[in-house]
CSV table of C-alpha atoms in Angstrom, one decimal:
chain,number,residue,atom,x,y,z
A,595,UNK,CA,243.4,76.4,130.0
A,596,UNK,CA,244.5,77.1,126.5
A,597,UNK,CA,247.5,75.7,124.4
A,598,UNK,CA,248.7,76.1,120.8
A,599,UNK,CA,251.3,75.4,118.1
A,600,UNK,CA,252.1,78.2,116.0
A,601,UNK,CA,253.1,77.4,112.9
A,602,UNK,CA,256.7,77.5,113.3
A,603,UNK,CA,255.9,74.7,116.2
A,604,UNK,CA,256.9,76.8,118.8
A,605,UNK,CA,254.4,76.3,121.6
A,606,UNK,CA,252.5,78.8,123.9
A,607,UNK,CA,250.8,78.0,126.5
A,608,UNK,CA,248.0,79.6,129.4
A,609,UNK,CA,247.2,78.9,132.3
A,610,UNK,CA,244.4,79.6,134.3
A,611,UNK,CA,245.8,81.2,137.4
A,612,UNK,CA,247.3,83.4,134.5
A,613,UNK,CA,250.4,82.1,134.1
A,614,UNK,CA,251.7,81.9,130.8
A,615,UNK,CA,254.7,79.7,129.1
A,616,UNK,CA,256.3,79.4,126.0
A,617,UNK,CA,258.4,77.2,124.4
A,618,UNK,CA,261.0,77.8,121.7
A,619,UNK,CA,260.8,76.6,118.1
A,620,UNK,CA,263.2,73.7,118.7
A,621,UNK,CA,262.3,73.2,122.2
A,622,UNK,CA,265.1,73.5,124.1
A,623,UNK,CA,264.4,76.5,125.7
A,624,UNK,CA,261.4,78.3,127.8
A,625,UNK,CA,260.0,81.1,129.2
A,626,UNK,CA,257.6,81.3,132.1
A,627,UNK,CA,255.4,84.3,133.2
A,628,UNK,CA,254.6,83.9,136.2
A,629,UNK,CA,250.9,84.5,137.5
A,630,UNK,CA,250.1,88.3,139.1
A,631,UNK,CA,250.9,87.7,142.6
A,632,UNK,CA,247.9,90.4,144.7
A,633,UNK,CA,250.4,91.1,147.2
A,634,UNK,CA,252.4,92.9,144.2
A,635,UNK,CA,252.3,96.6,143.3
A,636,UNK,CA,250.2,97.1,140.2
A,637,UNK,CA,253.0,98.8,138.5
A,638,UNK,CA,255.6,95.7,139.3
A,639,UNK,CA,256.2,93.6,136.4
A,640,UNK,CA,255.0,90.0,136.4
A,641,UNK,CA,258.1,87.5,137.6
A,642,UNK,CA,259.7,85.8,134.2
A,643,UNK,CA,262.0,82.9,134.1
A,644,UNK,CA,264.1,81.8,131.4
A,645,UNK,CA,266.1,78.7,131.4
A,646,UNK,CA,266.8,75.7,129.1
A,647,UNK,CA,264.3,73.0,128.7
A,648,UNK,CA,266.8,70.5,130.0
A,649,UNK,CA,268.3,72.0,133.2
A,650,UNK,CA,265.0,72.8,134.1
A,651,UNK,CA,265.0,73.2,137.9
A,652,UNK,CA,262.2,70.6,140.0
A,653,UNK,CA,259.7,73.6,140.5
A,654,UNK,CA,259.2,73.5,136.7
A,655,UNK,CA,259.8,70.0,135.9
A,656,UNK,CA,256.1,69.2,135.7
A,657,UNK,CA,255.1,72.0,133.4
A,658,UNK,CA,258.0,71.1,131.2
A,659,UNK,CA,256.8,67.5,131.2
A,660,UNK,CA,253.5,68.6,130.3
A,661,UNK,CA,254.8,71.0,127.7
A,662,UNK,CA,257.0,68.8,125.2
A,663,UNK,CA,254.2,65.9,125.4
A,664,UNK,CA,251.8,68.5,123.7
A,665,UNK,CA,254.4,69.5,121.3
A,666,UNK,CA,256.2,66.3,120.6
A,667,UNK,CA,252.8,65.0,119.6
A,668,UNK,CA,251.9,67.7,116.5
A,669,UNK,CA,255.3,68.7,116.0
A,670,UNK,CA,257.1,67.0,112.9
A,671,UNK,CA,260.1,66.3,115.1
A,672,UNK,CA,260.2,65.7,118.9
A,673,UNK,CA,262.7,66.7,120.8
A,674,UNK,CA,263.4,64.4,123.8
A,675,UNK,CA,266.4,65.8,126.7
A,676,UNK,CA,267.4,62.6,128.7
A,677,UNK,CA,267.1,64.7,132.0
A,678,UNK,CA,263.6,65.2,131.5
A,679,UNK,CA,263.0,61.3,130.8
A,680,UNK,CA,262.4,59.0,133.3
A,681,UNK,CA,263.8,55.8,133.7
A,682,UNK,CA,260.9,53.5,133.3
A,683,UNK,CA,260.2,55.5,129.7
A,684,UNK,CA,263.6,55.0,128.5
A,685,UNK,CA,264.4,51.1,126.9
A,686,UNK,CA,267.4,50.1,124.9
A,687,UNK,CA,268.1,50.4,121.6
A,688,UNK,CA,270.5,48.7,119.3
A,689,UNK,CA,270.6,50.6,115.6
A,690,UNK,CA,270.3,54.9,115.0
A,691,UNK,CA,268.1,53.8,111.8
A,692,UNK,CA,264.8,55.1,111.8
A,693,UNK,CA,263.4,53.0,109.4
A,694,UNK,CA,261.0,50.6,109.8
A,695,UNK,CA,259.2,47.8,107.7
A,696,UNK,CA,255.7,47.6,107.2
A,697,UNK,CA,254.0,44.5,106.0
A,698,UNK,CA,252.3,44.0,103.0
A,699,UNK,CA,248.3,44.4,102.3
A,700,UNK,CA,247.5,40.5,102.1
A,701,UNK,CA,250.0,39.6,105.0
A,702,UNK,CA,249.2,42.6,107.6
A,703,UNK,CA,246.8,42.0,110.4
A,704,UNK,CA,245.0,44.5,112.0
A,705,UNK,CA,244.1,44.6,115.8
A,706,UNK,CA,240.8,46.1,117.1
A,707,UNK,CA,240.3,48.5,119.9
A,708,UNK,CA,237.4,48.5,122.5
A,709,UNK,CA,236.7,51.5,121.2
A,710,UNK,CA,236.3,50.5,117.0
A,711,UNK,CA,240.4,51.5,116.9
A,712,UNK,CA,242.3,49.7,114.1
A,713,UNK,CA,245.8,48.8,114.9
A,714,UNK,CA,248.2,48.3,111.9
A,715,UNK,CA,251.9,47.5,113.9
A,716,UNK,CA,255.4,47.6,111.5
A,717,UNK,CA,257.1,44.1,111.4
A,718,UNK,CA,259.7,44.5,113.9
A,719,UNK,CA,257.1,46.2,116.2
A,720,UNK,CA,259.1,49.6,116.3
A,721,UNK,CA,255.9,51.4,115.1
A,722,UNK,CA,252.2,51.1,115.2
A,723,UNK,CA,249.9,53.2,113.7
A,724,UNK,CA,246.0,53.8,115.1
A,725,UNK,CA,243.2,54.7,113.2
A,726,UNK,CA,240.4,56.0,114.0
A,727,UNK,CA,236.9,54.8,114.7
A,728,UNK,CA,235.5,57.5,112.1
A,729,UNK,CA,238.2,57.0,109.7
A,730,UNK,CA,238.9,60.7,110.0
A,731,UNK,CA,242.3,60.3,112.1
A,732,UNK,CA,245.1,59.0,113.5
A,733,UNK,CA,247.7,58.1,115.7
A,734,UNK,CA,251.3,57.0,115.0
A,735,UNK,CA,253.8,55.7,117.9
A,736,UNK,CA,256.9,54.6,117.5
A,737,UNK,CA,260.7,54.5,119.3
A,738,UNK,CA,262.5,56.9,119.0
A,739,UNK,CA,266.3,57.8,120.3
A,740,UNK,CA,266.8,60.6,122.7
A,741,UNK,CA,268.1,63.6,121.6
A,742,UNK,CA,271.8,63.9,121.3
A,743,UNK,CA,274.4,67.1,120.9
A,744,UNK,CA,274.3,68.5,117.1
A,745,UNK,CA,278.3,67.7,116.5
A,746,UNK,CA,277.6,63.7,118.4
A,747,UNK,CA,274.3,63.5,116.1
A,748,UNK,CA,276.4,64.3,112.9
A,749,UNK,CA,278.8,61.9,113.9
A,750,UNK,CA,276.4,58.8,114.1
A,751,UNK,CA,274.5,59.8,111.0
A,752,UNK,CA,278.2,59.8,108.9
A,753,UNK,CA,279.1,56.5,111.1
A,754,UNK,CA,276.1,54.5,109.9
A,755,UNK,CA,276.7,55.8,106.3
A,756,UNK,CA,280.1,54.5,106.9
A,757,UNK,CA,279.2,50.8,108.4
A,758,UNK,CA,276.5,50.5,105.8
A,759,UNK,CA,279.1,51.3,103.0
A,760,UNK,CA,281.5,48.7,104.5
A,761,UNK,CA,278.7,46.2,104.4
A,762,UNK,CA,277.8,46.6,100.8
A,763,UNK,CA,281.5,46.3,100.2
A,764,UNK,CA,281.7,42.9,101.9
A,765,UNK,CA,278.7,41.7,100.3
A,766,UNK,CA,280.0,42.7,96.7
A,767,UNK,CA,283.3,41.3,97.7
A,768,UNK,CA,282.9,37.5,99.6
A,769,UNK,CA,287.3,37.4,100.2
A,770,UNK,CA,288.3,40.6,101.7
A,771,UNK,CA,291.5,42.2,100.3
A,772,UNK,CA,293.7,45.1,101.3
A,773,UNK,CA,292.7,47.5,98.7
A,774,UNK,CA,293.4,50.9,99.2
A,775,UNK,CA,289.9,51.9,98.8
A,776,UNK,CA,288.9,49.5,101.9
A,777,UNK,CA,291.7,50.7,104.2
A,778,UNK,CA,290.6,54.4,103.2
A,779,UNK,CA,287.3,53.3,104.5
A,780,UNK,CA,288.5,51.6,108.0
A,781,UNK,CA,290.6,54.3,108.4
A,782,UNK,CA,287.7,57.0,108.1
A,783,UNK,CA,285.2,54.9,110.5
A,784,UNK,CA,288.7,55.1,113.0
A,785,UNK,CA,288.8,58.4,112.4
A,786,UNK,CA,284.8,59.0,113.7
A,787,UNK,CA,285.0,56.7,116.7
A,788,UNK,CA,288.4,58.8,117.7
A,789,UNK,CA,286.4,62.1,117.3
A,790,UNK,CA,283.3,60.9,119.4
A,791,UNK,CA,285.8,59.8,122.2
A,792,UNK,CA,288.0,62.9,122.1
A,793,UNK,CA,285.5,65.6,121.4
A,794,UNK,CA,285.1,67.9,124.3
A,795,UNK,CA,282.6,68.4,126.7
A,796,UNK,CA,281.5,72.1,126.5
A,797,UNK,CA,278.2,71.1,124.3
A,798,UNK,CA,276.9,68.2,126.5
A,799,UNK,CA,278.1,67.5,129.9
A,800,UNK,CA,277.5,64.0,129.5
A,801,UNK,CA,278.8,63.4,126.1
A,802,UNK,CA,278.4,59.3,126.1
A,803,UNK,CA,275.1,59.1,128.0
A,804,UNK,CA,273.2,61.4,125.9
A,805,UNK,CA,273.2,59.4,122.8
A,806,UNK,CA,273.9,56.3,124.0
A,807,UNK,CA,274.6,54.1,127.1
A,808,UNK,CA,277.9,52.4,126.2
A,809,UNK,CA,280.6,51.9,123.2
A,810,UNK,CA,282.0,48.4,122.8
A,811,UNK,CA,285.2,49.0,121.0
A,812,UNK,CA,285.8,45.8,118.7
A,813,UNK,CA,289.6,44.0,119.3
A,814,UNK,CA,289.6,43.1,115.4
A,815,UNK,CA,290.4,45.8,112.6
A,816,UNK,CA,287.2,46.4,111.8
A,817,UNK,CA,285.8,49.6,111.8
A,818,UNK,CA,282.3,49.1,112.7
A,819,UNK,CA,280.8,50.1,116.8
A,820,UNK,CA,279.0,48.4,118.7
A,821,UNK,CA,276.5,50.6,121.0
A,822,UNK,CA,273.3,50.7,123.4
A,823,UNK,CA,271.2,53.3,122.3
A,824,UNK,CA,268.4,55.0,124.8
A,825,UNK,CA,265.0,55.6,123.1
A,826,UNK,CA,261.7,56.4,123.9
A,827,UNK,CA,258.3,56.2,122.6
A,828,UNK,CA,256.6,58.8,121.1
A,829,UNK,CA,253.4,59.8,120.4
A,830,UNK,CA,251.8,61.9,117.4
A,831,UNK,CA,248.2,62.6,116.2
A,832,UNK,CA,248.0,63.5,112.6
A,833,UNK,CA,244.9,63.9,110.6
A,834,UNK,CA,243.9,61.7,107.4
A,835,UNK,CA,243.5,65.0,105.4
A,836,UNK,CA,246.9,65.9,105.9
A,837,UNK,CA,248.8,62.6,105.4
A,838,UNK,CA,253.0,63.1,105.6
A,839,UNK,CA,254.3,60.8,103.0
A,840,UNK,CA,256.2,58.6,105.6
A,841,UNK,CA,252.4,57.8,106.9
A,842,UNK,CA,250.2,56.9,103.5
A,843,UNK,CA,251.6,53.7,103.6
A,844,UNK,CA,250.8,52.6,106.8
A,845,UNK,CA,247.6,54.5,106.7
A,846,UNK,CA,246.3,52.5,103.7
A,847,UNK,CA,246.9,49.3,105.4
A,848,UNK,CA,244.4,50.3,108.0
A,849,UNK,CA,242.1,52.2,105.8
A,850,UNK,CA,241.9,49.3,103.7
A,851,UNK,CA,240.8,46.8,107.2
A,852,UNK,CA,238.9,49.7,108.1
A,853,UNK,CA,236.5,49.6,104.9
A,854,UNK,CA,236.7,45.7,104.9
A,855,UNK,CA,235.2,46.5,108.7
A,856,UNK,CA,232.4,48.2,106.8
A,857,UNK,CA,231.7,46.7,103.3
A,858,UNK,CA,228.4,46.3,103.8
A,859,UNK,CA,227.4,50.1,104.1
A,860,UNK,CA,228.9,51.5,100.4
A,861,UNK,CA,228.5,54.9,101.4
A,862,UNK,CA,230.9,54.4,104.5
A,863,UNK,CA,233.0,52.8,102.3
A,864,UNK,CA,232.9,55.8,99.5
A,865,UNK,CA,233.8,58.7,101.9
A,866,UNK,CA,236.2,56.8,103.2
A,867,UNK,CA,237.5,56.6,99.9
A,868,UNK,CA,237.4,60.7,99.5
A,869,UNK,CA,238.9,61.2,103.3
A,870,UNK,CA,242.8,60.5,102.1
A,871,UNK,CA,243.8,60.8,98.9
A,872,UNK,CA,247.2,60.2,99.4
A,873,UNK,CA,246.8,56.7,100.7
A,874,UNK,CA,244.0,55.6,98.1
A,875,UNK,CA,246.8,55.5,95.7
A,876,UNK,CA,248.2,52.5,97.6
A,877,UNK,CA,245.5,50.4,98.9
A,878,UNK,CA,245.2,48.9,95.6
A,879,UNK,CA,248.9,48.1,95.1
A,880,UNK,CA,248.6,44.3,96.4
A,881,UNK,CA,251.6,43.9,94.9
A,882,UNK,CA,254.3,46.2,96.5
A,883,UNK,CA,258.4,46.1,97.0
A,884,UNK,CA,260.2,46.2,100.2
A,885,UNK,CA,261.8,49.5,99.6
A,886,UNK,CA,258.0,51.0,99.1
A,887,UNK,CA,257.4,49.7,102.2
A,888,UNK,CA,259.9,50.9,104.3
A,889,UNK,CA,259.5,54.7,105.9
A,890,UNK,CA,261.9,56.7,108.0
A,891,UNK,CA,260.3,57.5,111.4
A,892,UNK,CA,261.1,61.3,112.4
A,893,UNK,CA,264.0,61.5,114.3
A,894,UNK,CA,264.8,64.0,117.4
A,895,UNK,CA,266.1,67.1,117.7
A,896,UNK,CA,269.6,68.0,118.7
A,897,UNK,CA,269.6,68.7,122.6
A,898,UNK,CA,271.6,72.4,121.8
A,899,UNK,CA,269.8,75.1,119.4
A,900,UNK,CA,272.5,75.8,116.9
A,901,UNK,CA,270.6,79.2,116.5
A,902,UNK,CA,269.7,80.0,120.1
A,903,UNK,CA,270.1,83.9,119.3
A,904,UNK,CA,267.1,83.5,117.0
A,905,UNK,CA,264.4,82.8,120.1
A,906,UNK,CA,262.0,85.0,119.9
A,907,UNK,CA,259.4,85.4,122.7
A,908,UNK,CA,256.2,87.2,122.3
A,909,UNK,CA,256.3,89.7,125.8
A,910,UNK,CA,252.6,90.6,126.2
A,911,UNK,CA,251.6,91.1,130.0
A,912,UNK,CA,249.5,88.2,131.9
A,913,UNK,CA,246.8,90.7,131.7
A,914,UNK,CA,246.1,90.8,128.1
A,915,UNK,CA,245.0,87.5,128.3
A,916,UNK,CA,242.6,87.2,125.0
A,917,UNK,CA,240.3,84.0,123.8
A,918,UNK,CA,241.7,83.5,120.8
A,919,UNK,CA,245.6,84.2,119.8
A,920,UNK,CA,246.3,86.4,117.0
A,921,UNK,CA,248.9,84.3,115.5
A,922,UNK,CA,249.3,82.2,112.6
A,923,UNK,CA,248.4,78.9,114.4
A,924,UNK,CA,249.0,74.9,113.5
A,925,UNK,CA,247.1,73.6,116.3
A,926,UNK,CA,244.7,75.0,119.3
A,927,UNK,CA,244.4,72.4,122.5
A,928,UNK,CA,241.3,74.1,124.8
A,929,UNK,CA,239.3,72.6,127.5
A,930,UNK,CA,240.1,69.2,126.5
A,931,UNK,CA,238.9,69.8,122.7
A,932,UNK,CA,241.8,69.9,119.9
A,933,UNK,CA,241.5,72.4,117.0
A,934,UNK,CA,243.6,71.8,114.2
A,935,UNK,CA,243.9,74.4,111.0
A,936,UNK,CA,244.2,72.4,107.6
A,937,UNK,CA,246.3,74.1,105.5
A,938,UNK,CA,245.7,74.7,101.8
A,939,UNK,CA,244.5,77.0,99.0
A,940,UNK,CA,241.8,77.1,101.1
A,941,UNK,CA,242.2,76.5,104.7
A,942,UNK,CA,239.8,74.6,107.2
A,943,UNK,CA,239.5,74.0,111.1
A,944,UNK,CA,239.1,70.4,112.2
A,945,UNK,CA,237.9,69.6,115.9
A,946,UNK,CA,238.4,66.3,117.7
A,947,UNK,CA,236.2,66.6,120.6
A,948,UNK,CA,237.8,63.4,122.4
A,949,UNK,CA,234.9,60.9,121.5
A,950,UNK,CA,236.9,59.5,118.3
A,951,UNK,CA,234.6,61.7,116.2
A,952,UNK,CA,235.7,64.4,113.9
A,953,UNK,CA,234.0,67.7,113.1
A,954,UNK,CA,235.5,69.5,110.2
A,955,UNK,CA,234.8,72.9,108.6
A,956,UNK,CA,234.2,72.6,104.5
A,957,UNK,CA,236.4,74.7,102.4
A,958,UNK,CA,234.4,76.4,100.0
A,959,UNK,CA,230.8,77.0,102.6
A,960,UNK,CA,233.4,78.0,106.1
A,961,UNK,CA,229.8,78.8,107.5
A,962,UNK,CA,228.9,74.4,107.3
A,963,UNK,CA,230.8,71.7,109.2
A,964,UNK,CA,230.2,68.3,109.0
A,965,UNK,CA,230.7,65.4,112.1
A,966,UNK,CA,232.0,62.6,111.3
A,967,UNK,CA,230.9,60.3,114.2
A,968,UNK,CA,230.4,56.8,114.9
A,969,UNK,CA,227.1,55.1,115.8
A,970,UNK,CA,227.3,53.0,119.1
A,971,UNK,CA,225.0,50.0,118.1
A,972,UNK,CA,225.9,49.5,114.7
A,973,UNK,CA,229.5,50.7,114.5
A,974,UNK,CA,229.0,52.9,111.2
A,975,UNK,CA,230.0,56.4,110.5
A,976,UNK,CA,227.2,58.8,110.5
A,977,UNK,CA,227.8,62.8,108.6
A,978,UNK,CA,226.1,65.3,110.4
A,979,UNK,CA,226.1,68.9,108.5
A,980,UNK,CA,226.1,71.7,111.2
A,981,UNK,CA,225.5,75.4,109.6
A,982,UNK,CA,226.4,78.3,112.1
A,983,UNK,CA,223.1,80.1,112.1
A,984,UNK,CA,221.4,76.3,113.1
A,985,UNK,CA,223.5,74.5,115.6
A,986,UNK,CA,222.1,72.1,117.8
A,987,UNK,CA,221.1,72.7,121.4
A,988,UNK,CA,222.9,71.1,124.3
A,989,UNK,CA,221.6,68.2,126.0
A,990,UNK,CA,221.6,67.3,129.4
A,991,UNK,CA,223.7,64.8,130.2
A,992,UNK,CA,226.1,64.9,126.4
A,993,UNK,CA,229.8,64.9,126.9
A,994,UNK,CA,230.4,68.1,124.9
A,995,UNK,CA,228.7,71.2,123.6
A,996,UNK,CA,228.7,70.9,120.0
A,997,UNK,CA,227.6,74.6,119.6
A,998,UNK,CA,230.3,75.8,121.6
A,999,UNK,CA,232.7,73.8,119.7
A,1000,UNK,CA,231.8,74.6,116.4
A,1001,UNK,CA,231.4,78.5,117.4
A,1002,UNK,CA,234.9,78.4,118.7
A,1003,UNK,CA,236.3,76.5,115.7
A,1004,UNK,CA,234.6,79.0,113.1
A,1005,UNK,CA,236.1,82.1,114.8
């Protein structure tokens, strides 16, 4: 029925048989109220369960499922349990870098969607970012490895710092010599690899198949590991108003094929232009290094809370179910329609009703919201203002009430 991400990206959500669940900051654990059952004294408290998101029991597999795909896609890092991953999601993966390559403006091509979607993909096909018809959004996927215990994930972060060190140190020096400096470097990569074998098991009980699937130890001296990493693809919808620098990049490669698309209508093109700031620095830079191209995809969360004492869950009866929550909200998923708050000096709602189209509250007049939608015949992007006091009647026959929408979105 209703869903939301409060600002510290802890999610809470209700059901309607009254149900209610909510999911820690990190996401690793949950608690479920349980709907009123009528056979129950009034006075008896409503059934709670507690449990870890990963040893989830079957009963509440589903809603966990359910859960993490709504966070993982507005959260700034997912967090992805192998247990809860099935086997067809999971592929193979070969490096713990998370950064990709994007290509430059006068190489990248663009792919179209049935619906007006522009597709912008990185080089190695790792990520792909989507654009909206309206130019107003957009939606970012790329791989991403599963989430691994906290000690194994510092571990492979200090072992690639490692290899990539003993890499510049071979390409610096073509006839490799017995320095002490280089064995104090093989040595230290030894060191890691005996740590990640000999750790014990109390944080994970499946220490090697969390992070990975298997560890090829080299019969040379050198230091570096080979491994088979299990990733996933994820999912996240972000808005162009509110562009993470690891996005404008991307974002102006399809910005800048999405006005291309339109040249021929200047105001499309022009509010376009005022839609993302961030990226309109870039779309001009034809010229561009490789290093300004690359971004670091967000990587998962560790599988344990380090801070588990910390979770705090809100414990309001199933009765005091209210419309609106009276939290400090990120994003608000209800009856199919997403509301997102734009933070700011002066904040603003934004609505995607589903369609591809994007209503959007204007920070100075909260009382007028604009739609930003796209026309069917022609394929441009029409503004529509809305003012509360004037919204348009429903139709017969239209997929959403805009009044509704923009009544819900203003309180």
């Amino acid at each position: 029925l209703c869903s939301l991400i409060v600002t510290d990206e802890s999610v809470d959500i209700r059901y309607r048989n009254g149900a209610r669940l909510q999911l820690s900051p990190c996401g690793s654990e949950f608690l479920l109220v349980k709907a009123a059952d009528p056979r129950r004294h009034p006075l008896q408290p409503a059934e709670k369960v507690r449990q870890r998101t990963r040893f989830t029991i079957s009963t509440y597999k589903k809603l966990m499922l359910a859960a993490l795909a709504f966070r993982n896609k507005y959260a700034g890092q997912p967090y992805l349990p192998h247990e809860l991953i099935s086997a067809e999601n999971k592929k193979p993966f070969f490096s713990i870098d998370s950064a990709v390559l994007w290509p430059e403006v006068s190489a990248s091509l663009a792919e179209f969607g049935l619906g007006g979607e522009i597709i912008v993909r990185s080089e190695e096909g790792r990520a792909a970012l989507v654009l909206s018809p309206s130019g107003e959004e957009f939606t970012v996927e790329f791989m991403c490895s599963l989430s691994s215990a906290r000690n194994q994930h510092r571990s492979m972060q200090q072992m690639s710092k490692d290899d990539s060190y003993d890499r510049q140190e071979q390409a610096s020096s073509p006839v490799p010599d017995n320095t002490s400096d280089h064995t104090e470097v093989v040595r230290h990569g030894r060191r890691n690899m005996r740590t990640m074998l000999t750790r014990p098991r109390s944080c994970s009980p499946q220490m090697i198949s969390d992070g990975h699937q298997k560890v090829v130890l080299p019969s040379n001296n050198n230091a570096s590991v080979s491994k088979v990493y299990q990733s996933t693809t994820v999912v996240q919808h972000h808005s162009c108003c509110a562009v993470a620098p690891i996005w404008a990049y991307p974002l102006s490669l399809a910005r800048h094929h999405w006005a291309a698309r339109f040249s021929k209508a200047k105001d499309v093109v022009d509010r376009g232009a005022r839609s993302s700031n961030q990226s309109d620095k870039t779309i001009n830079k034809l010229d561009i290094s490789c290093e300004d191209r690359r971004s670091h995809v967000p990587q998962a969360l560790p599988l344990t809370c380090p801070t588990p004492h910390r979770h705090r869950f809100v414990d309001l009866k199933t009765k005091e179910h209210t419309d609106l929550p009276t939290e400090m909200v990120k994003v608000v998923w209800c009856q199919g329609v997403t509301y997102r708050i734009l933070s700011g000096p002066v904040s603003a709602v934004e609505v995607s009703p589903g369609d591809g189209s994007v209503i959007r509250s204007n920070r100075n007049l909260n009382s007028y919201f604009t739609h930003h939608k796209t026309e069917l015949q022609s394929g441009l992007v029409k503004e529509v203002t809305y003012h509360l006091n004037s919204l348009p009647p429903d139709v017969l026959g239209q997929a959403y009430s805009v009044c509704s929408i923009v009544s819900r979105a203003s309180r």
